[in-house]
Tab-separated table of C-alpha atoms in Angstrom:
chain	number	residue	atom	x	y	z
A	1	UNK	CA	-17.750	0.737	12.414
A	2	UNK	CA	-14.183	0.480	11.690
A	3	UNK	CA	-12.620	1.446	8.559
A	4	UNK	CA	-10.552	-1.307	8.213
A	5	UNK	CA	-12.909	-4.377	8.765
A	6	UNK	CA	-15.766	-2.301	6.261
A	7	UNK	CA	-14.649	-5.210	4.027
A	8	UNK	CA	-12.401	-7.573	5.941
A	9	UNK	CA	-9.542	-10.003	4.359
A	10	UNK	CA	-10.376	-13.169	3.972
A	11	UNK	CA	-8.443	-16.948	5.282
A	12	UNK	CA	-5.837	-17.950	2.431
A	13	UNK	CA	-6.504	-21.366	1.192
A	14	UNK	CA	-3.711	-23.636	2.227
A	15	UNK	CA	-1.915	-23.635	-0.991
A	16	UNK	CA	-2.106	-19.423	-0.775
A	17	UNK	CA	-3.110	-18.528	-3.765
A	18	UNK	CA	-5.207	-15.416	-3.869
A	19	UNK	CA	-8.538	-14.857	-5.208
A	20	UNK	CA	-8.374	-12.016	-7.591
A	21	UNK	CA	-12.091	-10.643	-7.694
A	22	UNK	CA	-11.934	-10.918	-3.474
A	23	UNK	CA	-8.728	-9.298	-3.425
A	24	UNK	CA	-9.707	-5.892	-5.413
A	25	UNK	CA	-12.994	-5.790	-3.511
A	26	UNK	CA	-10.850	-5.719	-0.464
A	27	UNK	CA	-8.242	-3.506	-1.426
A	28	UNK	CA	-10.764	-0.991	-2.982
A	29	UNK	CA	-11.513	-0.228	0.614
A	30	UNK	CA	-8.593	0.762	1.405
A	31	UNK	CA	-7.302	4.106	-0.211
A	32	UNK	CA	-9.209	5.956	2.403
A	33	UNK	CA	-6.762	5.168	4.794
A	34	UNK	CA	-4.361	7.389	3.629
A	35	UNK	CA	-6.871	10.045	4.316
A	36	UNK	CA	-5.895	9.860	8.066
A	37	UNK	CA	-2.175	10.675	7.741
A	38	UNK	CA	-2.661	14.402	7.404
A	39	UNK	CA	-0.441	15.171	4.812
A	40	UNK	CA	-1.033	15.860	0.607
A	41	UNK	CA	2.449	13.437	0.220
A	42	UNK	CA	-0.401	10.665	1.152
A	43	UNK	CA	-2.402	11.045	-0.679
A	44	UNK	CA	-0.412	10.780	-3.802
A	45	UNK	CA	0.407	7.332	-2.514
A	46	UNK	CA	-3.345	6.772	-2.284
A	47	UNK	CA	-4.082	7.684	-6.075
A	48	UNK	CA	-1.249	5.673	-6.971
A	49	UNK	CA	-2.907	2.829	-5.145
A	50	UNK	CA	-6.479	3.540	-7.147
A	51	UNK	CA	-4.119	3.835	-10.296
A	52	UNK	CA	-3.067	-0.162	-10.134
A	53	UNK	CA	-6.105	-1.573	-8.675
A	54	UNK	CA	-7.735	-0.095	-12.021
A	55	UNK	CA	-5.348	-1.476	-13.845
A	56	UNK	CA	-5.667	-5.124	-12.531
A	57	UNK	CA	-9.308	-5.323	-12.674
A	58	UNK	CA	-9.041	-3.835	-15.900
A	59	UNK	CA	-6.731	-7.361	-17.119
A	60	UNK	CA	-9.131	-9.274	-14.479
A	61	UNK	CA	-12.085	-8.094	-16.464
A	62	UNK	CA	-11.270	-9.192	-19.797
A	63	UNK	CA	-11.227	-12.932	-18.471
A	64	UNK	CA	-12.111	-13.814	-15.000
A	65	UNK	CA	-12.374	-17.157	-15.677
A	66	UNK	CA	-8.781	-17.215	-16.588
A	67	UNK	CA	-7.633	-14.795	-14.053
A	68	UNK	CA	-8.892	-16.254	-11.174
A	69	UNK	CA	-6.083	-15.926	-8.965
A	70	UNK	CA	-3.332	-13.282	-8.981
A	71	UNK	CA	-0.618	-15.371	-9.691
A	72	UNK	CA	-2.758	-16.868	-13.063
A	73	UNK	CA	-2.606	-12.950	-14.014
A	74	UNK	CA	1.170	-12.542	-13.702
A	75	UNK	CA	2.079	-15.999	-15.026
A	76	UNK	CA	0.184	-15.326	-18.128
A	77	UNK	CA	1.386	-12.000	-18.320
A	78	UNK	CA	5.038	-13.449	-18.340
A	79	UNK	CA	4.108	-15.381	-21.197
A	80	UNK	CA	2.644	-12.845	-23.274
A	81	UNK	CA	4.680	-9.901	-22.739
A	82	UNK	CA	7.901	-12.154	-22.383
A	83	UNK	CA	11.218	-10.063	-22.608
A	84	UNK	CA	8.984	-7.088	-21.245
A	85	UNK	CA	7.789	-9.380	-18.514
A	86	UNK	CA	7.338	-8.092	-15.742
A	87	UNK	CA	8.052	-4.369	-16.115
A	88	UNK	CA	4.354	-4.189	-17.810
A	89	UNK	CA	0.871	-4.369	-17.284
A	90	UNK	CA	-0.730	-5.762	-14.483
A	91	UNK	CA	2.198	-7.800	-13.082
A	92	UNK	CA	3.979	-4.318	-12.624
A	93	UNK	CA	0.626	-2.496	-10.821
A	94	UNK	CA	0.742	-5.224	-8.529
A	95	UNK	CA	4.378	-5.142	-8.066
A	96	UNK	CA	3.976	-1.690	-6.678
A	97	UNK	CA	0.318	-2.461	-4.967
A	98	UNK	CA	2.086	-4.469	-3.088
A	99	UNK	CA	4.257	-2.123	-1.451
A	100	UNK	CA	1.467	0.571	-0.772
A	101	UNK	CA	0.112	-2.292	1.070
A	102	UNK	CA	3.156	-3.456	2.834
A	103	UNK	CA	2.972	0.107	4.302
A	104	UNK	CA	-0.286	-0.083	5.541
A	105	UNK	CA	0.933	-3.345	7.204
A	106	UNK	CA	4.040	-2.194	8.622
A	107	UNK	CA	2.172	0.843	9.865
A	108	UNK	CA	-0.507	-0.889	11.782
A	109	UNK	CA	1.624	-3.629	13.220
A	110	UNK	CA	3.504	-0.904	14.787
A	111	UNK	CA	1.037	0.810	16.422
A	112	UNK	CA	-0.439	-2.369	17.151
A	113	UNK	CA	2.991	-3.672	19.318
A	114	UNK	CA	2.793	0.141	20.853
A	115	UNK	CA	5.744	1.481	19.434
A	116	UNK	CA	6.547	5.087	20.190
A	117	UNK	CA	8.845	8.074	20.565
A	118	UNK	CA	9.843	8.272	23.914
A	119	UNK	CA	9.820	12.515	22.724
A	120	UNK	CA	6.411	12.891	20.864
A	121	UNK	CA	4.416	9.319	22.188
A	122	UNK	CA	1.429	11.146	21.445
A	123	UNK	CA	2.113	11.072	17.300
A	124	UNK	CA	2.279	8.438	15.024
A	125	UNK	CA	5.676	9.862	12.868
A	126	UNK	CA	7.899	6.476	14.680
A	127	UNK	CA	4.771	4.487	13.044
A	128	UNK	CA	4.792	5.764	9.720
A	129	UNK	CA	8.743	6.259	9.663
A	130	UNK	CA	9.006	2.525	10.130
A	131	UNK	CA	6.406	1.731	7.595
A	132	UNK	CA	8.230	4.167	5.020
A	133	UNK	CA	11.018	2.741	6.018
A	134	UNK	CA	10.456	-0.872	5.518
A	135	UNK	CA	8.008	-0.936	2.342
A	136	UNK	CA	9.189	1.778	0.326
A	137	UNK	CA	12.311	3.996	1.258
A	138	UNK	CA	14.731	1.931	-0.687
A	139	UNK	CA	12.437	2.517	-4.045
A	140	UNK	CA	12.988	6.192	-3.831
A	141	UNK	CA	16.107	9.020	-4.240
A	142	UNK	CA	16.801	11.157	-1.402
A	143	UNK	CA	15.012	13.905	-2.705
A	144	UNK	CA	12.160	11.568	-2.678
A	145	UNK	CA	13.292	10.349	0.676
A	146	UNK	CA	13.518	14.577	1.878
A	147	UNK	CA	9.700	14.562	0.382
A	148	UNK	CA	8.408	12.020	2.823
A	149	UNK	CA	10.413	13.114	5.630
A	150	UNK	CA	8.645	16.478	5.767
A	151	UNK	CA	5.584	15.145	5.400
A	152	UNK	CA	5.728	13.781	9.165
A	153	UNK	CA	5.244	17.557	9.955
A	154	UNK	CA	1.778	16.990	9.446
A	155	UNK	CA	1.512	13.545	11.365
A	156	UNK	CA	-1.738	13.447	13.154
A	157	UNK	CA	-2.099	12.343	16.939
A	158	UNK	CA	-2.464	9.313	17.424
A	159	UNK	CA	-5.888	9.562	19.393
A	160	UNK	CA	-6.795	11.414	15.984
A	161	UNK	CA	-5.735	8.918	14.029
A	162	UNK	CA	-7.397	5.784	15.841
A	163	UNK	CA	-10.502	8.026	15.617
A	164	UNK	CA	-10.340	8.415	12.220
A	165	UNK	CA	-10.309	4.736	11.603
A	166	UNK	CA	-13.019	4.666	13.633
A	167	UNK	CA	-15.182	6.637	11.250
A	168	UNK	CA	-14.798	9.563	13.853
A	169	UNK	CA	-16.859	7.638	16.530
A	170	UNK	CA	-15.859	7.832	20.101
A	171	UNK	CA	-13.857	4.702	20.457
A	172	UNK	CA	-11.477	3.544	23.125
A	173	UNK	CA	-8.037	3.365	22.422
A	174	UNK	CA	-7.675	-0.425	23.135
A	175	UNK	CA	-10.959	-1.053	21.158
A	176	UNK	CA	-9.490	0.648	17.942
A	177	UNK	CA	-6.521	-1.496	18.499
A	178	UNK	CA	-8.217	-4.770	18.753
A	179	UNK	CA	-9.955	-4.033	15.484
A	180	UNK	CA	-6.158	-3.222	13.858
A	181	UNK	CA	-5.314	-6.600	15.237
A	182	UNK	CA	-8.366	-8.512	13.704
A	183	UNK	CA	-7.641	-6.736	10.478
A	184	UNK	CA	-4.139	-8.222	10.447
A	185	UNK	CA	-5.434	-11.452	11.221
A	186	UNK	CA	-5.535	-12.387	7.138
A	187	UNK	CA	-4.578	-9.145	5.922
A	188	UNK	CA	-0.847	-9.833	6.748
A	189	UNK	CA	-0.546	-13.140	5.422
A	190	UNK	CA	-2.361	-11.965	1.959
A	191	UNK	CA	0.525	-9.271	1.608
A	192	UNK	CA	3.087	-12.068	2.607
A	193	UNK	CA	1.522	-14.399	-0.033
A	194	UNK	CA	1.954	-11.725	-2.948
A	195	UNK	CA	5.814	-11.081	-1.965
A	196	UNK	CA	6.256	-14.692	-2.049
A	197	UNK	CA	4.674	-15.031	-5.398
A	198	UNK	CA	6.724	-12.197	-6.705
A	199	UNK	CA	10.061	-14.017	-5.543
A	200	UNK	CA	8.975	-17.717	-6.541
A	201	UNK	CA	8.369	-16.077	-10.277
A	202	UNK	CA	11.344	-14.236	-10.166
A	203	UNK	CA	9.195	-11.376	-10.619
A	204	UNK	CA	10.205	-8.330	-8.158
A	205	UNK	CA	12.210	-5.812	-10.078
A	206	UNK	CA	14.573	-4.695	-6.901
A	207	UNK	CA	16.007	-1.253	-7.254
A	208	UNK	CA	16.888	2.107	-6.529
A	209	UNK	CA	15.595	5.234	-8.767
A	210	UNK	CA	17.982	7.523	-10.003
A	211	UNK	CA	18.279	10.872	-8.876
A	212	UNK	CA	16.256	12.132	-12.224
A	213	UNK	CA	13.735	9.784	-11.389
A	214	UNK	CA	13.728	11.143	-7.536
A	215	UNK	CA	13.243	14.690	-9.283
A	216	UNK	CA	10.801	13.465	-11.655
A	217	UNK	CA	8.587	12.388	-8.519
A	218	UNK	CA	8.786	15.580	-6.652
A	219	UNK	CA	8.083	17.621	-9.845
A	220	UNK	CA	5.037	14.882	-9.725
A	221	UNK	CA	4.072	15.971	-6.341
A	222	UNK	CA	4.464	19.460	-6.933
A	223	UNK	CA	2.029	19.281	-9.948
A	224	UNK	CA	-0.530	17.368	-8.038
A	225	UNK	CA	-0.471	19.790	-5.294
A	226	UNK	CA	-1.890	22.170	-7.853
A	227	UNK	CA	-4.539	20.031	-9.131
A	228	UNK	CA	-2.089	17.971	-12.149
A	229	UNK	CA	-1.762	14.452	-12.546
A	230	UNK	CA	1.117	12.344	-13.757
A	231	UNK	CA	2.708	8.981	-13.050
A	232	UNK	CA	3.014	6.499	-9.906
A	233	UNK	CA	4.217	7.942	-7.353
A	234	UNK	CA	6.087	4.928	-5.512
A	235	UNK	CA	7.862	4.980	-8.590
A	236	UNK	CA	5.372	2.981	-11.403
């Protein structure tokens, strides 16, 4: 069994709109998949992922019959928190759930088209460079940046890695793949569906940290190296 189609994405209505209760059932099956990446650095990124799906089921749960869909969460949001709106509550756990997932994405479409480093084709650091890269790099200060960087150190193979998804079964190579691809099927277009949301309500909240904030996230994974616990680290 596959790790990613344990609970698999399902078809977006036409209009897109995304179901809320499906959507953190599916999502909830994902933090393992930082497990597979080898290094600590991921795993921060996978509690920060726990962090916000708690805190959107948490708003889900006080009214699902309101909340039905993600974007009746961050619309009423807007008009409760206004000014505030939407650097709070749920509207900003999805903002950054979002962009763990885009990784995920990014990462597995890569592998998927069979990108590699002509030097190391046998690791997946081109994959999860481009994935860094593209969801979250511009989010972080370089020291932030330096943080992820050396965490490709500790890249796993990437016959390790397509293992891994498999649960550790003895899978072929091409079989793993075709799973990553049927994953993608409606797991890409429910990502794409959230960033459009985000930009039809004006909602994304585009920027850089400073370099105090870039410090404040290494301290962060410093501490949770040694068994702390702090704030989101993808910057929430």
């Amino acid at each position: 069994m596959s790790l990613l189609l344990d609970n698999q994405f399902a078809e977006l209505p036409a209009d897109k709109s995304v179901d809320t209760k499906t959507f953190l059932d599916n999502v909830s099956t994902l933090p393992p998949f930082f497990d597979c990446l080898g290094s600590k650095v991921f795993s921060i990124i996978k509690s920060d992922i726990n962090g916000n799906i708690t805190k959107i089921r948490a708003v889900y749960d006080q009214d699902p019959a309101k909340y039905v869909t993600l974007q009746d969460i961050v619309e009423a949001e807007r008009e409760t928190h206004k000014g505030e709106w939407p650097k709070v509550g749920a509207t900003l756990a999805l903002m950054w759930l979002k962009r763990g997932l885009r990784f995920i994405q990014v990462l597995l479409q890569s592998l998927a088209d069979g990108d590699r480093d002509e030097n190391n084709p046998n690791l997946i650091r081109v994959n999860i460079t481009k994935a860094y890269e593209h969801a979250l790099k511009r989010y972080h200060g370089w020291i932030v940046q330096k943080v992820f960087s050396a965490a490709l150190i500790a890249a796993p193979y990437r016959s390790n890695f397509l293992k891994a998804l498999s649960k550790g079964e003895e899978v072929k190579d091409e079989d793993c793949l075709a799973n990553v691809h049927l994953f993608l099927v409606n797991y890409t277009p429910t990502v794409d569906a959230i960033y459009e949301m985000y930009s039809n309500l004006n909602a994304e909240l585009d920027y850089t940290p400073c370099f105090s904030s870039a410090h404040s996230y290494l301290s962060e994974v410093c501490s949770r190296g040694r068994g702390g616990s702090g704030s989101s680290p993808t910057g929430a």
